[in-house]
Amino acid sequence: MREVSEFGKYRKRTLAVMMVFAMAITSGTPKTTVYAEEQSVTSAGISVQPEEDPVTPESVQPEETAVPTVEPTTTTQNTLVVKKKKCSYPKKIYEGQTFTLKGTLKANHKIQKVQASIKDEQGKDAVAIKKKANSNKFDLKKIDDDMKFSKLEAGNYTYEIKVSDSYGNEKVALQKDFKVKETTWAWPVDGGSKGDGFHCGCSVHGGRHLGVDIKGVSKGTSIKAIADGTVVYAKYHQAARRSSFGKLVIVYHGNGIYSYYAHCNAIRCKVGDKVEKGDVISTMGETGAAYGTHLHLELRKGPAFSGNYNSYDFLDKYTYKQFDPMKYLTKR
Ligand SMILES: [Zn+2]
Ligand SMILES: [Zn+2]
């Protein structure tokens, strides 16, 4: 216990210096009992010394390096203090969006366990994580991958991070409300209505038509991007007559989300084009496995765009999984 005895010396020396200091400032009427009392209760008294004191240069060392060298007193055991350093967290995100929780929690005790949860409006856990720690610092990066913000449906949530120490103290270190907003994208054509997929031969798997067909719009009508993005595919889909998308445009919207526009009559964009919501990318047609003029629109979630334009991989339904476009498109 060399460190403790050294600290003891340090305390004695500090006390002596403080008494001298106290005598100096009170001009001959030292109230030493006040300072002595502070010293016996908590080591925190050390930090009240003026930093410019030339006699004890050690006094300027940060508190965090001095505290762990001494047996914790009853006072410090009972209080777990957690400070937040450079923390950033979401206040509002959109469905499907990922978010990185950043920052460090710093405690006066060794953190033993960190419990993070995202609670829905009913107070039920949408996400719950437990992590062990063995340090008085905890980097939020360690729980970030497990937070799964992108899985949350639209609604109001609270996330909470609870920290426990080895004395059984528990403290809510972070508690924030945030909102997941519904993503509403533009309808891709002026007019038209949702079809039933009967006249669409493509993307039918096990009798189920994936995506949404838009009918009732004449051939040559403009098709517009439903949201901002980058054109990553713009060419005829070579496949069997009964399963071809025909002339196909795929737009990448970020966060692994892609929109597919099939059976176009003419393509009015090229790969690499940056498009905004409402920009014309193609026209209505019946190329590929289409029976009558219609737009077959799909939304898919897959890996982030790799830079490989016109890749046949975009047609792989297991890597790029369809989800219901009507959840995101303005209802008509
Ligand atoms: Zn189709
Ligand atoms: Zn279709």
Coordinates of N, CA and C and ligand atoms in Angstrom, one line a residue, residues 199-203 209 213 244-245 262-263 289-290 294 296, ligand 1:
H199 N -51.7 -7.0 -63.9 CA -51.1 -6.8 -65.2 C -49.6 -6.7 -65.2
C200 N -49.0 -7.2 -64.1 CA -47.6 -7.1 -63.9 C -47.0 -8.5 -63.8
G201 N -46.0 -8.8 -64.6 CA -45.4 -10.1 -64.6 C -44.2 -10.2 -63.7
C202 N -43.5 -9.0 -63.5 CA -42.2 -9.0 -62.8 C -42.4 -9.1 -61.3
S203 N -41.3 -9.5 -60.7 CA -41.2 -9.5 -59.2 C -42.4 -10.2 -58.5
H209 N -47.3 -10.4 -55.4 CA -46.8 -9.3 -56.2 C -46.2 -8.3 -55.2
D213 N -48.2 -1.2 -58.2 CA -48.4 -0.8 -59.6 C -49.3 0.4 -59.6
S244 N -39.1 -9.9 -66.6 CA -38.2 -8.7 -66.8 C -38.9 -7.4 -66.3
F245 N -38.1 -6.6 -65.7 CA -38.6 -5.3 -65.2 C -38.6 -4.3 -66.4
A262 N -40.1 0.4 -62.8 CA -40.0 -0.6 -63.9 C -41.0 -0.4 -65.0
H263 N -40.7 -1.0 -66.1 CA -41.5 -1.0 -67.3 C -41.6 0.3 -68.0
A289 N -42.0 -7.5 -68.6 CA -43.2 -8.3 -68.3 C -44.3 -7.4 -67.8
A290 N -44.9 -6.7 -68.7 CA -46.0 -5.8 -68.4 C -47.1 -6.1 -69.4
H294 N -48.2 0.6 -67.2 CA -48.2 0.8 -65.8 C -46.8 1.0 -65.3
H296 N -44.4 -0.1 -62.3 CA -44.2 -1.0 -61.2 C -43.1 -0.3 -60.3
Ligands
ZN1 ZN -44.0 -5.5 -63.3

